[in-house]
């Protein structure tokens, strides 16, 4: 009985140990299943993250490819824009140079036209002065011959009156010469020079470059250096100067430009006037003339962008012609007038200055 009871106790102990082991195993299984479920959830999360990372990587790869293509397109477009800019800048430079050449050509033609008109007007005045002095010289010669013939005749008459025998034919010959030279001197009537022949008046030459609204700022009696007002000069500022960007073109100082100088021959009275002051604006007259050659505005408009513009340098030829004309006037005009005794002319010259239609100083140029 004792052994039976101990075996039952042992069996119960074993059953309790088995139950305890089962409970522990069950708890371990539950714990493992929970951990497995947690790991499964984490694995699913990681798998989802991995899939999303792969998709994001693919998207980034596609975006990178698109950006590289856009960068290449932008680089290509940049190169094309730079080429277009360089072409436009080169075209603008050529156009600016063409416009400068065209303006220089127009201004040169206008200046040549004005110089030709001035030379023509001065030549007409010089021709009148030269003709006056030529006729005055011929008149003085005729009056001198008349005075010589008249004085010689009177001397012969006085010598014969004193008792010396002189033939009447000789006296008649000088009397005949006196009449001839008197008629010639009377025929060569020379009037005085007018004031217009001794001064050069401004040219009334029409020009399309002249604006009457600018004439009010001109000073006809003084200097025209400060023609541009301060407010006007302050507005003549380019955009490059405002932004401070460097420019390759030097700025031109308007006050440092040398003025045109006209050489005046000795004895001439010529006022220096601005070139624009001698010009007048005539509406509807767009054509220019250089001498007898008309200059049309179409000639400059038809000039191509790359066509060179030839500017004639005929201003030096016009100045050489003007100098030659001045030299001729100086050679033709007498440098020193002939001074003669006015008392002898008054006593021996029966033909006065009023009878010959001459001024008083010309009537006194007779010689005995």
mmCIF file of N, CA and C in Angstrom, residues 10-105:
data_model
loop_
_atom_site.group_PDB
_atom_site.id
_atom_site.type_symbol
_atom_site.label_atom_id
_atom_site.label_comp_id
_atom_site.label_asym_id
_atom_site.label_seq_id
_atom_site.Cartn_x
_atom_site.Cartn_y
_atom_site.Cartn_z
ATOM 1 N N UNK A 10 4.107 9.938 -7.347
ATOM 2 C CA UNK A 10 5.108 10.149 -8.395
ATOM 3 C C UNK A 10 4.425 10.415 -9.725
ATOM 4 N N UNK A 11 3.340 9.705 -9.987
ATOM 5 C CA UNK A 11 2.619 9.907 -11.245
ATOM 6 C C UNK A 11 1.992 11.288 -11.270
ATOM 7 N N UNK A 12 1.434 11.697 -10.110
ATOM 8 C CA UNK A 12 0.847 13.043 -10.063
ATOM 9 C C UNK A 12 1.910 14.113 -10.269
ATOM 10 N N UNK A 13 3.068 13.850 -9.645
ATOM 11 C CA UNK A 13 4.168 14.832 -9.826
ATOM 12 C C UNK A 13 4.591 14.902 -11.287
ATOM 13 N N UNK A 14 4.649 13.724 -11.883
ATOM 14 C CA UNK A 14 5.017 13.704 -13.297
ATOM 15 C C UNK A 14 3.949 14.423 -14.133
ATOM 16 N N UNK A 15 2.688 14.184 -13.819
ATOM 17 C CA UNK A 15 1.618 14.837 -14.572
ATOM 18 C C UNK A 15 1.697 16.359 -14.409
ATOM 19 N N UNK A 16 1.951 16.772 -13.148
ATOM 20 C CA UNK A 16 2.081 18.210 -12.913
ATOM 21 C C UNK A 16 3.260 18.781 -13.696
ATOM 22 N N UNK A 17 4.370 18.020 -13.736
ATOM 23 C CA UNK A 17 5.557 18.502 -14.485
ATOM 24 C C UNK A 17 5.236 18.566 -15.969
ATOM 25 N N UNK A 18 4.480 17.531 -16.411
ATOM 26 C CA UNK A 18 4.122 17.545 -17.839
ATOM 27 C C UNK A 18 3.189 18.715 -18.140
ATOM 28 N N UNK A 19 2.245 18.951 -17.226
ATOM 29 C CA UNK A 19 1.317 20.059 -17.428
ATOM 30 C C UNK A 19 2.067 21.386 -17.445
ATOM 31 N N UNK A 20 3.016 21.466 -16.469
ATOM 32 C CA UNK A 20 3.813 22.689 -16.421
ATOM 33 C C UNK A 20 4.616 22.870 -17.678
ATOM 34 N N UNK A 21 5.206 21.777 -18.184
ATOM 35 C CA UNK A 21 6.009 21.841 -19.422
ATOM 36 C C UNK A 21 5.110 22.198 -20.599
ATOM 37 N N UNK A 22 3.902 21.623 -20.605
ATOM 38 C CA UNK A 22 2.976 21.953 -21.690
ATOM 39 C C UNK A 22 2.599 23.442 -21.658
ATOM 40 N N UNK A 23 2.319 23.928 -20.431
ATOM 41 C CA UNK A 23 1.963 25.343 -20.315
ATOM 42 C C UNK A 23 3.124 26.235 -20.761
ATOM 43 N N UNK A 24 4.342 25.836 -20.287
ATOM 44 C CA UNK A 24 5.509 26.622 -20.690
ATOM 45 C C UNK A 24 5.704 26.557 -22.201
ATOM 46 N N UNK A 25 5.549 25.346 -22.747
ATOM 47 C CA UNK A 25 5.702 25.196 -24.199
ATOM 48 C C UNK A 25 4.628 25.984 -24.946
ATOM 49 N N UNK A 26 3.385 25.944 -24.362
ATOM 50 C CA UNK A 26 2.302 26.695 -24.987
ATOM 51 C C UNK A 26 2.595 28.185 -24.942
ATOM 52 N N UNK A 27 3.083 28.651 -23.761
ATOM 53 C CA UNK A 27 3.425 30.061 -23.645
ATOM 54 C C UNK A 27 4.550 30.427 -24.617
ATOM 55 N N UNK A 28 5.527 29.493 -24.727
ATOM 56 C CA UNK A 28 6.652 29.759 -25.648
ATOM 57 C C UNK A 28 6.149 29.798 -27.084
ATOM 58 N N UNK A 29 5.214 28.889 -27.415
ATOM 59 C CA UNK A 29 4.662 28.892 -28.777
ATOM 60 C C UNK A 29 3.875 30.189 -29.054
ATOM 61 N N UNK A 30 3.079 30.584 -28.039
ATOM 62 C CA UNK A 30 2.326 31.824 -28.224
ATOM 63 C C UNK A 30 3.270 33.024 -28.391
ATOM 64 N N UNK A 31 4.303 32.999 -27.522
ATOM 65 C CA UNK A 31 5.270 34.098 -27.619
ATOM 66 C C UNK A 31 5.980 34.094 -28.966
ATOM 67 N N UNK A 32 6.350 32.879 -29.443
ATOM 68 C CA UNK A 32 7.037 32.761 -30.733
ATOM 69 C C UNK A 32 6.113 33.174 -31.866
ATOM 70 N N UNK A 33 4.813 32.768 -31.734
ATOM 71 C CA UNK A 33 3.875 33.164 -32.794
ATOM 72 C C UNK A 33 3.685 34.681 -32.817
ATOM 73 N N UNK A 34 3.648 35.285 -31.597
ATOM 74 C CA UNK A 34 3.534 36.742 -31.553
ATOM 75 C C UNK A 34 4.759 37.413 -32.186
ATOM 76 N N UNK A 35 5.933 36.885 -31.799
ATOM 77 C CA UNK A 35 7.163 37.462 -32.373
ATOM 78 C C UNK A 35 7.208 37.245 -33.883
ATOM 79 N N UNK A 36 6.741 36.043 -34.302
ATOM 80 C CA UNK A 36 6.709 35.761 -35.742
ATOM 81 C C UNK A 36 5.760 36.709 -36.457
ATOM 82 N N UNK A 37 4.604 36.954 -35.790
ATOM 83 C CA UNK A 37 3.658 37.892 -36.408
ATOM 84 C C UNK A 37 4.256 39.305 -36.496
ATOM 85 N N UNK A 38 4.960 39.677 -35.401
ATOM 86 C CA UNK A 38 5.617 41.001 -35.422
ATOM 87 C C UNK A 38 6.671 41.069 -36.517
ATOM 88 N N UNK A 39 7.454 39.985 -36.606
ATOM 89 C CA UNK A 39 8.492 39.962 -37.644
ATOM 90 C C UNK A 39 7.874 39.963 -39.036
ATOM 91 N N UNK A 40 6.734 39.228 -39.166
ATOM 92 C CA UNK A 40 6.072 39.217 -40.469
ATOM 93 C C UNK A 40 5.595 40.619 -40.843
ATOM 94 N N UNK A 41 5.015 41.319 -39.856
ATOM 95 C CA UNK A 41 4.552 42.692 -40.124
ATOM 96 C C UNK A 41 5.727 43.596 -40.488
ATOM 97 N N UNK A 42 6.823 43.444 -39.691
ATOM 98 C CA UNK A 42 8.009 44.255 -40.004
ATOM 99 C C UNK A 42 8.574 43.918 -41.381
ATOM 100 N N UNK A 43 8.548 42.592 -41.697
ATOM 101 C CA UNK A 43 9.054 42.182 -43.008
ATOM 102 C C UNK A 43 8.195 42.760 -44.137
ATOM 103 N N UNK A 44 6.867 42.717 -43.898
ATOM 104 C CA UNK A 44 5.987 43.300 -44.912
ATOM 105 C C UNK A 44 6.243 44.811 -45.063
ATOM 106 N N UNK A 45 6.448 45.464 -43.897
ATOM 107 C CA UNK A 45 6.748 46.899 -43.979
ATOM 108 C C UNK A 45 8.057 47.155 -44.735
ATOM 109 N N UNK A 46 9.063 46.333 -44.371
ATOM 110 C CA UNK A 46 10.354 46.505 -45.059
ATOM 111 C C UNK A 46 10.231 46.175 -46.542
ATOM 112 N N UNK A 47 9.440 45.135 -46.835
ATOM 113 C CA UNK A 47 9.252 44.789 -48.253
ATOM 114 C C UNK A 47 8.540 45.918 -49.000
ATOM 115 N N UNK A 48 7.533 46.514 -48.322
ATOM 116 C CA UNK A 48 6.856 47.661 -48.957
ATOM 117 C C UNK A 48 7.797 48.848 -49.144
ATOM 118 N N UNK A 49 8.620 49.079 -48.082
ATOM 119 C CA UNK A 49 9.595 50.168 -48.208
ATOM 120 C C UNK A 49 10.594 49.891 -49.323
ATOM 121 N N UNK A 50 10.981 48.618 -49.435
ATOM 122 C CA UNK A 50 11.931 48.273 -50.494
ATOM 123 C C UNK A 50 11.315 48.473 -51.873
ATOM 124 N N UNK A 51 10.057 48.045 -51.994
ATOM 125 C CA UNK A 51 9.390 48.250 -53.281
ATOM 126 C C UNK A 51 9.239 49.745 -53.603
ATOM 127 N N UNK A 52 8.819 50.517 -52.557
ATOM 128 C CA UNK A 52 8.686 51.966 -52.801
ATOM 129 C C UNK A 52 10.040 52.619 -53.103
ATOM 130 N N UNK A 53 11.099 52.115 -52.419
ATOM 131 C CA UNK A 53 12.440 52.646 -52.704
ATOM 132 C C UNK A 53 12.860 52.305 -54.126
ATOM 133 N N UNK A 54 12.541 51.091 -54.571
ATOM 134 C CA UNK A 54 12.862 50.734 -55.955
ATOM 135 C C UNK A 54 12.105 51.594 -56.951
ATOM 136 N N UNK A 55 10.809 51.785 -56.649
ATOM 137 C CA UNK A 55 10.025 52.641 -57.553
ATOM 138 C C UNK A 55 10.551 54.077 -57.542
ATOM 139 N N UNK A 56 10.901 54.558 -56.311
ATOM 140 C CA UNK A 56 11.463 55.920 -56.245
ATOM 141 C C UNK A 56 12.797 56.001 -56.979
ATOM 142 N N UNK A 57 13.581 54.931 -56.847
ATOM 143 C CA UNK A 57 14.872 54.931 -57.564
ATOM 144 C C UNK A 57 14.653 54.957 -59.068
ATOM 145 N N UNK A 58 13.694 54.166 -59.536
ATOM 146 C CA UNK A 58 13.396 54.196 -60.971
ATOM 147 C C UNK A 58 12.890 55.579 -61.402
ATOM 148 N N UNK A 59 12.020 56.166 -60.538
ATOM 149 C CA UNK A 59 11.511 57.505 -60.864
ATOM 150 C C UNK A 59 12.638 58.539 -60.890
ATOM 151 N N UNK A 60 13.541 58.426 -59.910
ATOM 152 C CA UNK A 60 14.687 59.346 -59.890
ATOM 153 C C UNK A 60 15.585 59.137 -61.103
ATOM 154 N N UNK A 61 15.720 57.876 -61.513
ATOM 155 C CA UNK A 61 16.533 57.608 -62.703
ATOM 156 C C UNK A 61 15.901 58.234 -63.938
ATOM 157 N N UNK A 62 14.569 58.061 -64.059
ATOM 158 C CA UNK A 62 13.881 58.684 -65.186
ATOM 159 C C UNK A 62 13.965 60.219 -65.113
ATOM 160 N N UNK A 63 13.801 60.785 -63.880
ATOM 161 C CA UNK A 63 13.900 62.243 -63.724
ATOM 162 C C UNK A 63 15.309 62.744 -64.056
ATOM 163 N N UNK A 64 16.306 61.952 -63.628
ATOM 164 C CA UNK A 64 17.692 62.328 -63.947
ATOM 165 C C UNK A 64 17.928 62.309 -65.451
ATOM 166 N N UNK A 65 17.390 61.294 -66.114
ATOM 167 C CA UNK A 65 17.531 61.236 -67.576
ATOM 168 C C UNK A 65 16.833 62.421 -68.240
ATOM 169 N N UNK A 66 15.618 62.735 -67.727
ATOM 170 C CA UNK A 66 14.886 63.875 -68.291
ATOM 171 C C UNK A 66 15.641 65.186 -68.061
ATOM 172 N N UNK A 67 16.205 65.347 -66.851
ATOM 173 C CA UNK A 67 16.963 66.563 -66.563
ATOM 174 C C UNK A 67 18.227 66.662 -67.422
ATOM 175 N N UNK A 68 18.889 65.517 -67.620
ATOM 176 C CA UNK A 68 20.071 65.539 -68.490
ATOM 177 C C UNK A 68 19.702 65.918 -69.917
ATOM 178 N N UNK A 69 18.573 65.388 -70.394
ATOM 179 C CA UNK A 69 18.115 65.757 -71.734
ATOM 180 C C UNK A 69 17.737 67.238 -71.797
ATOM 181 N N UNK A 70 17.042 67.731 -70.733
ATOM 182 C CA UNK A 70 16.692 69.157 -70.704
ATOM 183 C C UNK A 70 17.946 70.028 -70.646
ATOM 184 N N UNK A 71 18.955 69.579 -69.875
ATOM 185 C CA UNK A 71 20.220 70.334 -69.812
ATOM 186 C C UNK A 71 20.894 70.381 -71.175
ATOM 187 N N UNK A 72 20.892 69.244 -71.866
ATOM 188 C CA UNK A 72 21.483 69.225 -73.209
ATOM 189 C C UNK A 72 20.719 70.149 -74.155
ATOM 190 N N UNK A 73 19.374 70.110 -74.058
ATOM 191 C CA UNK A 73 18.574 71.006 -74.908
ATOM 192 C C UNK A 73 18.839 72.473 -74.582
ATOM 193 N N UNK A 74 18.956 72.772 -73.265
ATOM 194 C CA UNK A 74 19.246 74.151 -72.876
ATOM 195 C C UNK A 74 20.629 74.594 -73.355
ATOM 196 N N UNK A 75 21.605 73.705 -73.265
ATOM 197 C CA UNK A 75 22.941 74.042 -73.768
ATOM 198 C C UNK A 75 22.906 74.302 -75.272
ATOM 199 N N UNK A 76 22.171 73.457 -75.982
ATOM 200 C CA UNK A 76 22.046 73.656 -77.423
ATOM 201 C C UNK A 76 21.329 74.967 -77.735
ATOM 202 N N UNK A 77 20.232 75.231 -76.973
ATOM 203 C CA UNK A 77 19.508 76.485 -77.180
ATOM 204 C C UNK A 77 20.374 77.691 -76.822
ATOM 205 N N UNK A 78 21.198 77.542 -75.768
ATOM 206 C CA UNK A 78 22.104 78.624 -75.382
ATOM 207 C C UNK A 78 23.101 78.921 -76.490
ATOM 208 N N UNK A 79 23.654 77.858 -77.077
ATOM 209 C CA UNK A 79 24.601 78.056 -78.184
ATOM 210 C C UNK A 79 23.913 78.749 -79.358
ATOM 211 N N UNK A 80 22.679 78.309 -79.674
ATOM 212 C CA UNK A 80 21.952 78.948 -80.772
ATOM 213 C C UNK A 80 21.651 80.416 -80.470
ATOM 214 N N UNK A 81 21.249 80.695 -79.200
ATOM 215 C CA UNK A 81 20.968 82.084 -78.831
ATOM 216 C C UNK A 81 22.224 82.945 -78.886
ATOM 217 N N UNK A 82 23.358 82.384 -78.462
ATOM 218 C CA UNK A 82 24.615 83.135 -78.551
ATOM 219 C C UNK A 82 24.981 83.420 -80.002
ATOM 220 N N UNK A 83 24.766 82.425 -80.863
ATOM 221 C CA UNK A 83 25.040 82.652 -82.284
ATOM 222 C C UNK A 83 24.109 83.723 -82.852
ATOM 223 N N UNK A 84 22.807 83.639 -82.483
ATOM 224 C CA UNK A 84 21.871 84.671 -82.950
ATOM 225 C C UNK A 84 22.244 86.053 -82.410
ATOM 226 N N UNK A 85 22.658 86.086 -81.128
ATOM 227 C CA UNK A 85 23.062 87.375 -80.559
ATOM 228 C C UNK A 85 24.282 87.941 -81.277
ATOM 229 N N UNK A 86 25.282 87.080 -81.520
ATOM 230 C CA UNK A 86 26.476 87.554 -82.225
ATOM 231 C C UNK A 86 26.128 88.037 -83.630
ATOM 232 N N UNK A 87 25.234 87.273 -84.307
ATOM 233 C CA UNK A 87 24.831 87.703 -85.652
ATOM 234 C C UNK A 87 24.076 89.026 -85.602
ATOM 235 N N UNK A 88 23.171 89.156 -84.590
ATOM 236 C CA UNK A 88 22.426 90.421 -84.478
ATOM 237 C C UNK A 88 23.349 91.584 -84.137
ATOM 238 N N UNK A 89 24.319 91.345 -83.238
ATOM 239 C CA UNK A 89 25.272 92.412 -82.885
ATOM 240 C C UNK A 89 26.110 92.802 -84.092
ATOM 241 N N UNK A 90 26.566 91.800 -84.832
ATOM 242 C CA UNK A 90 27.358 92.105 -86.030
ATOM 243 C C UNK A 90 26.523 92.873 -87.061
ATOM 244 N N UNK A 91 25.262 92.457 -87.213
ATOM 245 C CA UNK A 91 24.384 93.163 -88.150
ATOM 246 C C UNK A 91 24.145 94.599 -87.702
ATOM 247 N N UNK A 92 23.919 94.779 -86.384
ATOM 248 C CA UNK A 92 23.706 96.134 -85.872
ATOM 249 C C UNK A 92 24.955 96.991 -86.019
ATOM 250 N N UNK A 93 26.124 96.377 -85.818
ATOM 251 C CA UNK A 93 27.371 97.135 -85.996
ATOM 252 C C UNK A 93 27.524 97.563 -87.446
ATOM 253 N N UNK A 94 27.239 96.628 -88.378
ATOM 254 C CA UNK A 94 27.322 96.990 -89.793
ATOM 255 C C UNK A 94 26.297 98.068 -90.142
ATOM 256 N N UNK A 95 25.075 97.930 -89.588
ATOM 257 C CA UNK A 95 24.045 98.934 -89.869
ATOM 258 C C UNK A 95 24.434 100.294 -89.287
ATOM 259 N N UNK A 96 24.991 100.268 -88.060
ATOM 260 C CA UNK A 96 25.426 101.532 -87.461
ATOM 261 C C UNK A 96 26.536 102.172 -88.280
ATOM 262 N N UNK A 97 27.495 101.350 -88.743
ATOM 263 C CA UNK A 97 28.572 101.896 -89.568
ATOM 264 C C UNK A 97 28.032 102.414 -90.893
ATOM 265 N N UNK A 98 27.042 101.678 -91.452
ATOM 266 C CA UNK A 98 26.457 102.140 -92.708
ATOM 267 C C UNK A 98 25.741 103.473 -92.515
ATOM 268 N N UNK A 99 25.007 103.586 -91.398
ATOM 269 C CA UNK A 99 24.311 104.844 -91.137
ATOM 270 C C UNK A 99 25.300 105.978 -90.889
ATOM 271 N N UNK A 100 26.406 105.668 -90.204
ATOM 272 C CA UNK A 100 27.428 106.699 -90.004
ATOM 273 C C UNK A 100 28.040 107.127 -91.331
ATOM 274 N N UNK A 101 28.362 106.121 -92.174
ATOM 275 C CA UNK A 101 28.929 106.465 -93.481
ATOM 276 C C UNK A 101 27.926 107.249 -94.318
ATOM 277 N N UNK A 102 26.642 106.826 -94.242
ATOM 278 C CA UNK A 102 25.622 107.550 -95.003
ATOM 279 C C UNK A 102 25.488 108.982 -94.506
ATOM 280 N N UNK A 103 25.496 109.151 -93.175
ATOM 281 C CA UNK A 103 25.399 110.511 -92.624
ATOM 282 C C UNK A 103 26.631 111.335 -93.008
ATOM 283 N N UNK A 104 27.817 110.695 -92.918
ATOM 284 C CA UNK A 104 29.031 111.421 -93.312
ATOM 285 C C UNK A 104 28.975 111.802 -94.781
ATOM 286 N N UNK A 105 28.448 110.890 -95.612
ATOM 287 C CA UNK A 105 28.331 111.194 -97.036
ATOM 288 C C UNK A 105 27.367 112.353 -97.264
#
